[in-house]
Amino acid sequence: MLDSQGYSRRDFLKFCTAAASVMALPASIAPTMAEALAGAKRPSVIWLSFQECTGCTEALTRSAAPSIESLIFNFISLDYHHTLQAASGDAAEHAREQAEEANAGQYLVLVDGSVPTKAYCSTIAGISNIEMLKTSAAGAAAIINVGTCSAYGGLPMAKPNPTGAVPVGEIITDKPIVNVPGCPPMPLAITGVIAHYLTLGQLPPTDHLGRPLAFFGENIHDRCYRRPFYDRGQFAESFDDEGARKGWCLYKLGCKAPVTYNACAHLKWNQGTSFPIQSGHGCLGCSEPRFWDAGGFYESVARGRFETGSKLGLAAAGGAAAGAAAAVLAQRKKKQLAAEHAEHSKNED
């Protein structure tokens, strides 16, 4: 199949090495991954879209080729997806039902969008979202939640939550589930999880929020290139001041990087081109639960109500204070060295 598309075995091994690297697996597993992918039957994937904006699909399909994002779809059978499928109406629903029946117990369900508990708020072919989810999940091997809406409820669940939106995990409790949050999530995180499942036959290790550790094991702040400015207490006070133009830390302008876990800072977007902080805007914390209700986007963590709030806010405030203190000490040291240098020069004269 890949030969017909102009990919050599060497290209295929490079792809497998990249996929292994993305998932924090040893490079030595690449040949095993290649053998598993080449020999495995393409698993059926049912992609359910509920209360969502299609941003997750847009993020995935806008990747440059050849890439893990594009190549990974050569190894699955995407049998149902509202945005990408050619079929519509009864034919589309028949395709979903047929795929679920033919692959019972073996197919993957990918979900983007929250699920309204008020059934009349969102239906597909006359079927409520919650009913379709339960039906499709019943025969699934595992579920991958794509985006913050399906993982944690996202924007639809924001107060006052008129549709009674909930994340998938509150409805389906008897299946393996991994959350790939983000608004939208990083494409590599989506396809990396799929690659891990195809190779090892199981979902990757996750944190306490069900997120794959390979992508959500570190907070953005610790990998951010602006971190040295934070440590020196150098903060932009507005988006158009001198500090902003010099690339100083955006913490005071509401950046939620200190309490947000994601791979944005080192994987970046659009084939490693950039990420929001590099583009001059603070992190919104979109891969965290209830980020829409966590206080103003332009309030610092200390003043906002991020998650349950106070401890995280105090910790971040303490970091800012430590950064400011470090800056003062650095200035003092600089003046001391300058004075010593001047004294030394004077003695030489």
Coordinates of C-alpha atoms in Angstrom, one line a residue:
M1 CA 0.0 0.0 0.0
L2 CA 2.8 2.4 0.9
D3 CA 4.9 1.3 -2.1
S4 CA 2.0 2.4 -4.3
Q5 CA 2.2 5.9 -2.8
G6 CA 5.9 6.3 -3.3
Y7 CA 7.1 5.4 0.2
S8 CA 10.1 3.1 0.5
R9 CA 10.8 0.7 3.4
R10 CA 13.4 3.3 4.6
D11 CA 10.7 6.0 4.7
F12 CA 8.4 3.6 6.6
L13 CA 11.1 2.9 9.2
K14 CA 11.7 6.6 9.6
F15 CA 8.0 7.0 10.2
C16 CA 8.0 4.3 12.8
T17 CA 11.0 5.8 14.5
A18 CA 9.3 9.2 14.6
A19 CA 6.1 7.7 16.0
A20 CA 8.1 5.9 18.7
S21 CA 9.9 9.1 19.6
V22 CA 6.7 11.0 19.8
M23 CA 5.3 8.5 22.3
A24 CA 8.5 8.5 24.3
L25 CA 9.2 4.8 23.3
P26 CA 12.8 3.6 22.7
A27 CA 14.1 3.9 19.1
S28 CA 14.8 0.2 19.2
I29 CA 11.1 -0.5 19.1
A30 CA 10.8 1.0 15.6
P31 CA 11.4 -2.3 13.7
T32 CA 8.8 -4.0 16.0
M33 CA 6.4 -1.2 15.3
A34 CA 7.0 -1.5 11.5
E35 CA 6.4 -5.3 11.7
A36 CA 3.2 -4.8 13.7
L37 CA 1.8 -2.1 11.5
A38 CA 2.7 -3.9 8.3
G39 CA 1.2 -7.2 9.4
A40 CA -1.9 -6.1 11.2
K41 CA -5.4 -5.9 9.8
R42 CA -6.5 -2.3 9.7
P43 CA -8.7 -1.7 12.7
S44 CA -12.1 -0.1 12.3
V45 CA -12.4 3.4 13.8
I46 CA -15.7 5.0 14.5
W47 CA -15.4 8.8 15.1
L48 CA -18.3 10.3 16.9
S49 CA -18.9 14.1 16.8
F50 CA -21.2 15.5 19.4
Q51 CA -21.3 19.0 20.9
E52 CA -18.1 20.3 19.2
C53 CA -16.8 22.9 16.7
T54 CA -14.9 20.6 14.3
G55 CA -11.7 22.2 15.4
C56 CA -10.2 18.9 16.5
T57 CA -10.7 17.4 13.0
E58 CA -9.4 20.6 11.4
A59 CA -6.2 20.4 13.5
L60 CA -5.7 16.8 12.4
T61 CA -6.4 17.2 8.7
R62 CA -4.3 20.4 8.3
S63 CA -1.1 18.6 9.0
A64 CA 1.6 18.8 6.3
A65 CA 2.4 15.5 4.4
P66 CA 4.1 13.2 4.7
S67 CA 3.7 13.2 8.5
I68 CA 2.7 10.9 11.3
E69 CA -0.7 12.6 11.2
S70 CA -1.3 11.8 7.6
L71 CA 0.5 8.4 7.4
I72 CA -1.2 6.9 10.5
F73 CA -4.5 7.0 8.7
N74 CA -3.1 4.5 6.2
F75 CA -3.2 2.0 9.1
I76 CA -6.8 2.4 10.2
S77 CA -10.1 2.0 8.5
L78 CA -12.0 5.3 9.3
D79 CA -15.5 3.9 8.8
Y80 CA -17.5 6.7 10.2
H81 CA -16.8 10.5 10.5
H82 CA -19.3 13.2 9.9
T83 CA -16.9 15.7 8.4
L84 CA -14.8 13.3 6.3
Q85 CA -17.1 10.6 5.1
A86 CA -18.6 10.6 1.6
A87 CA -21.9 9.0 2.7
S88 CA -24.8 10.9 4.3
G89 CA -28.2 10.2 5.7
D90 CA -29.3 6.6 6.0
A91 CA -26.2 5.4 4.2
A92 CA -23.9 7.0 6.7
E93 CA -25.7 5.4 9.7
H94 CA -25.8 2.1 7.9
A95 CA -22.0 2.2 7.5
R96 CA -21.5 2.9 11.2
E97 CA -23.8 0.0 12.2
Q98 CA -22.3 -2.4 9.7
A99 CA -18.7 -1.5 10.9
E100 CA -19.7 -2.0 14.6
E101 CA -21.3 -5.3 13.9
A102 CA -18.5 -6.7 11.7
N103 CA -15.8 -5.6 14.2
A104 CA -17.5 -6.2 17.5
G105 CA -15.1 -6.0 20.4
Q106 CA -12.3 -4.9 18.2
Y107 CA -13.0 -1.4 16.9
L108 CA -11.8 1.9 18.3
V109 CA -14.2 4.8 19.1
L110 CA -12.9 8.3 18.9
V111 CA -15.1 11.0 20.3
D112 CA -14.9 14.8 20.0
G113 CA -17.5 17.0 21.6
S114 CA -19.3 16.8 25.0
V115 CA -22.4 14.7 25.5
P116 CA -25.6 16.6 26.4
T117 CA -27.7 14.8 29.0
K118 CA -30.7 16.6 27.7
A119 CA -31.2 14.3 24.8
Y120 CA -33.2 16.7 22.6
C121 CA -30.3 19.2 22.5
S122 CA -28.3 17.3 20.0
T123 CA -29.3 14.4 17.7
I124 CA -27.9 12.6 14.7
A125 CA -30.3 10.9 12.3
G126 CA -32.9 11.2 15.1
I127 CA -30.6 9.4 17.6
S128 CA -29.6 11.4 20.7
N129 CA -25.9 11.8 21.3
I130 CA -26.0 9.9 24.6
E131 CA -27.8 7.0 23.0
M132 CA -25.4 6.8 20.1
L133 CA -22.4 6.9 22.4
K134 CA -23.7 4.1 24.5
T135 CA -24.5 1.9 21.5
S136 CA -21.1 2.5 19.8
A137 CA -19.2 2.1 23.1
A138 CA -20.8 -1.2 23.9
G139 CA -18.8 -3.1 21.3
A140 CA -15.7 -1.0 21.3
A141 CA -12.2 -2.2 22.4
A142 CA -11.3 1.2 23.7
I143 CA -12.2 4.9 23.5
I144 CA -10.1 7.9 22.7
N145 CA -11.5 11.3 23.7
V146 CA -10.2 13.8 21.2
G147 CA -10.3 17.4 22.6
T148 CA -11.3 19.0 25.9
C149 CA -15.0 18.8 25.2
S150 CA -15.2 15.0 25.1
A151 CA -12.5 14.6 27.8
Y152 CA -13.7 17.1 30.3
G153 CA -16.9 18.8 29.0
G154 CA -15.1 21.9 27.5
L155 CA -17.0 25.0 26.4
P156 CA -20.5 23.3 26.2
M157 CA -20.2 22.4 29.9
A158 CA -19.3 26.0 30.9
K159 CA -21.6 27.6 33.4
P160 CA -24.6 27.7 33.3
N161 CA -24.3 24.5 31.1
P162 CA -27.8 24.7 29.5
T163 CA -27.6 21.3 27.7
G164 CA -26.4 19.4 30.8
A165 CA -23.2 18.6 28.9
V166 CA -20.8 16.0 30.5
P167 CA -17.6 14.3 29.4
V168 CA -17.6 10.9 27.9
G169 CA -16.1 9.3 31.0
E170 CA -19.1 10.2 33.1
I171 CA -21.3 8.0 30.9
I172 CA -19.0 5.2 29.8
T173 CA -17.3 3.6 32.8
D174 CA -16.6 0.1 31.7
K175 CA -14.2 0.6 28.8
P176 CA -10.5 1.7 28.6
I177 CA -10.5 5.4 27.9
V178 CA -7.6 7.8 27.2
N179 CA -8.1 11.6 27.1
V180 CA -6.3 13.7 24.5
P181 CA -7.5 17.2 25.6
G182 CA -6.8 20.6 24.0
C183 CA -8.9 23.1 22.2
P184 CA -8.0 21.7 19.8
P185 CA -5.5 19.0 20.8
M186 CA -2.1 18.6 19.2
P187 CA -2.4 16.4 16.1
L188 CA 0.7 14.4 17.1
A189 CA -1.0 13.6 20.4
I190 CA -4.0 12.1 18.6
T191 CA -2.1 10.0 16.1
G192 CA 0.6 9.1 18.6
V193 CA -2.0 7.5 20.9
I194 CA -3.4 5.6 17.8
A195 CA 0.2 4.5 16.8
H196 CA 0.8 3.2 20.4
Y197 CA -2.4 1.2 20.3
L198 CA -1.8 -0.3 16.9
T199 CA 1.8 -1.3 17.9
L200 CA 1.3 -2.6 21.5
G201 CA -2.4 -3.4 21.5
Q202 CA -3.1 -1.2 24.5
L203 CA -3.6 2.5 25.3
P204 CA -0.5 4.4 26.6
P205 CA 0.2 5.1 30.3
T206 CA -1.8 8.1 31.6
D207 CA -1.8 10.6 34.4
H208 CA -4.5 11.1 37.0
L209 CA -6.7 12.9 34.5
G210 CA -6.4 10.1 31.9
R211 CA -4.0 11.9 29.6
P212 CA -1.1 10.1 27.9
L213 CA 2.1 10.9 29.9
A214 CA 4.2 11.2 26.7
F215 CA 2.3 14.4 25.8
F216 CA 0.9 15.6 29.2
G217 CA 3.6 14.6 31.6
E218 CA 5.2 18.1 31.9
N219 CA 3.7 21.5 32.3
I220 CA 4.2 24.1 29.5
H221 CA 5.9 26.5 31.9
D222 CA 8.9 24.2 32.5
R223 CA 9.6 23.8 28.8
C224 CA 8.7 27.4 27.7
Y225 CA 11.5 29.4 26.1
R226 CA 10.3 32.4 28.1
R227 CA 11.0 30.6 31.4
P228 CA 14.4 32.4 32.0
F229 CA 12.5 35.8 32.0
Y230 CA 10.1 34.4 34.6
D231 CA 13.0 33.3 36.8
R232 CA 14.6 36.8 36.5
G233 CA 11.3 38.5 37.3
Q234 CA 11.0 40.1 33.9
F235 CA 7.3 40.3 32.9
A236 CA 5.4 42.0 30.2
E237 CA 2.8 44.4 31.7
S238 CA 0.8 44.8 28.5
F239 CA 0.8 43.2 25.1
D240 CA 2.4 46.2 23.5
D241 CA 5.0 47.3 26.0
E242 CA 8.7 47.0 25.8
G243 CA 8.7 43.8 27.8
A244 CA 6.3 42.2 25.3
R245 CA 8.5 43.3 22.4
K246 CA 11.5 41.8 24.1
G247 CA 9.8 38.4 24.6
W248 CA 9.5 38.6 28.4
C249 CA 7.2 36.3 30.4
L250 CA 3.5 36.7 29.9
Y251 CA 2.5 35.4 33.4
K252 CA 1.1 38.8 34.5
L253 CA -1.1 38.9 31.4
G254 CA -2.9 35.7 32.3
C255 CA -0.6 33.0 31.0
K256 CA -1.7 29.7 32.5
A257 CA 1.4 27.7 31.5
P258 CA 2.6 27.1 35.1
V259 CA -0.5 25.0 35.8
T260 CA -1.2 23.6 32.3
Y261 CA 0.2 20.2 31.2
N262 CA 0.7 19.8 27.4
A263 CA 3.5 19.3 24.8
C264 CA 2.9 22.7 23.1
A265 CA 6.2 24.2 24.1
H266 CA 8.5 21.5 22.6
L267 CA 6.4 19.9 19.9
K268 CA 4.7 23.1 18.8
W269 CA 2.2 23.4 16.0
N270 CA 2.3 23.3 12.2
Q271 CA 5.3 21.0 11.9
G272 CA 7.1 22.7 14.8
T273 CA 6.6 26.3 13.6
S274 CA 5.2 27.9 16.7
F275 CA 2.8 27.8 19.7
P276 CA 0.6 30.4 21.3
I277 CA 3.2 31.8 23.7
Q278 CA 5.7 32.1 21.0
S279 CA 3.2 34.0 18.9
G280 CA 2.8 36.5 21.8
H281 CA -0.3 35.3 23.6
G282 CA -0.4 33.6 27.0
C283 CA -1.5 30.0 27.4
L284 CA -5.3 29.6 28.1
G285 CA -4.9 26.3 29.9
C286 CA -7.1 24.6 27.3
S287 CA -6.0 21.0 28.2
E288 CA -7.1 21.4 31.8
P289 CA -10.6 20.6 33.1
R290 CA -13.1 23.5 33.3
F291 CA -10.6 26.0 31.8
W292 CA -13.6 28.0 30.6
D293 CA -14.8 28.7 34.2
A294 CA -11.3 29.1 35.7
G295 CA -11.4 32.9 35.9
G296 CA -10.5 35.5 33.3
F297 CA -8.2 34.5 30.5
Y298 CA -6.1 37.7 31.2
E299 CA -6.0 37.3 35.0
S300 CA -2.8 35.8 36.4
V301 CA -3.1 32.4 38.0
A302 CA -2.8 33.9 41.5
R303 CA -5.9 36.0 40.9
G304 CA -7.9 33.6 38.8
R305 CA -9.8 30.5 39.9
F306 CA -8.0 27.8 38.0
E307 CA -9.3 24.4 38.8
T308 CA -9.8 24.3 42.5
G309 CA -7.5 27.2 42.5
S310 CA -5.8 28.5 45.7
K311 CA -2.9 26.1 46.0
L312 CA -2.0 26.3 42.3
G313 CA -2.4 30.1 42.4
L314 CA -0.3 30.5 45.5
A315 CA 2.4 28.2 44.0
A316 CA 2.5 30.2 40.8
A317 CA 2.5 33.5 42.8
G318 CA 5.4 32.1 44.9
G319 CA 7.2 31.3 41.7
A320 CA 6.7 34.9 40.4
A321 CA 7.9 36.2 43.8
A322 CA 10.9 34.0 43.6
G323 CA 11.6 35.2 40.1
A324 CA 11.4 38.8 41.2
A325 CA 13.7 38.1 44.2
A326 CA 16.2 36.4 41.9
A327 CA 16.1 39.5 39.7
V328 CA 16.8 41.8 42.6
L329 CA 19.7 39.6 43.7
A330 CA 21.1 39.5 40.2
Q331 CA 21.0 43.3 40.0
R332 CA 22.8 43.5 43.3
K333 CA 25.4 41.0 42.2
K334 CA 25.8 42.9 39.0
K335 CA 26.3 46.2 40.8
Q336 CA 28.7 44.6 43.2
L337 CA 30.8 43.1 40.4
A338 CA 30.8 46.5 38.6
A339 CA 32.0 48.2 41.8
E340 CA 34.7 45.6 42.3
H341 CA 35.8 46.0 38.7
A342 CA 35.9 49.8 39.1
E343 CA 37.9 49.5 42.3
H344 CA 40.3 47.1 40.6
S345 CA 40.8 49.4 37.6
K346 CA 41.4 52.3 40.0
N347 CA 44.1 50.4 41.9
E348 CA 45.8 49.5 38.7
D349 CA 45.9 53.2 37.6

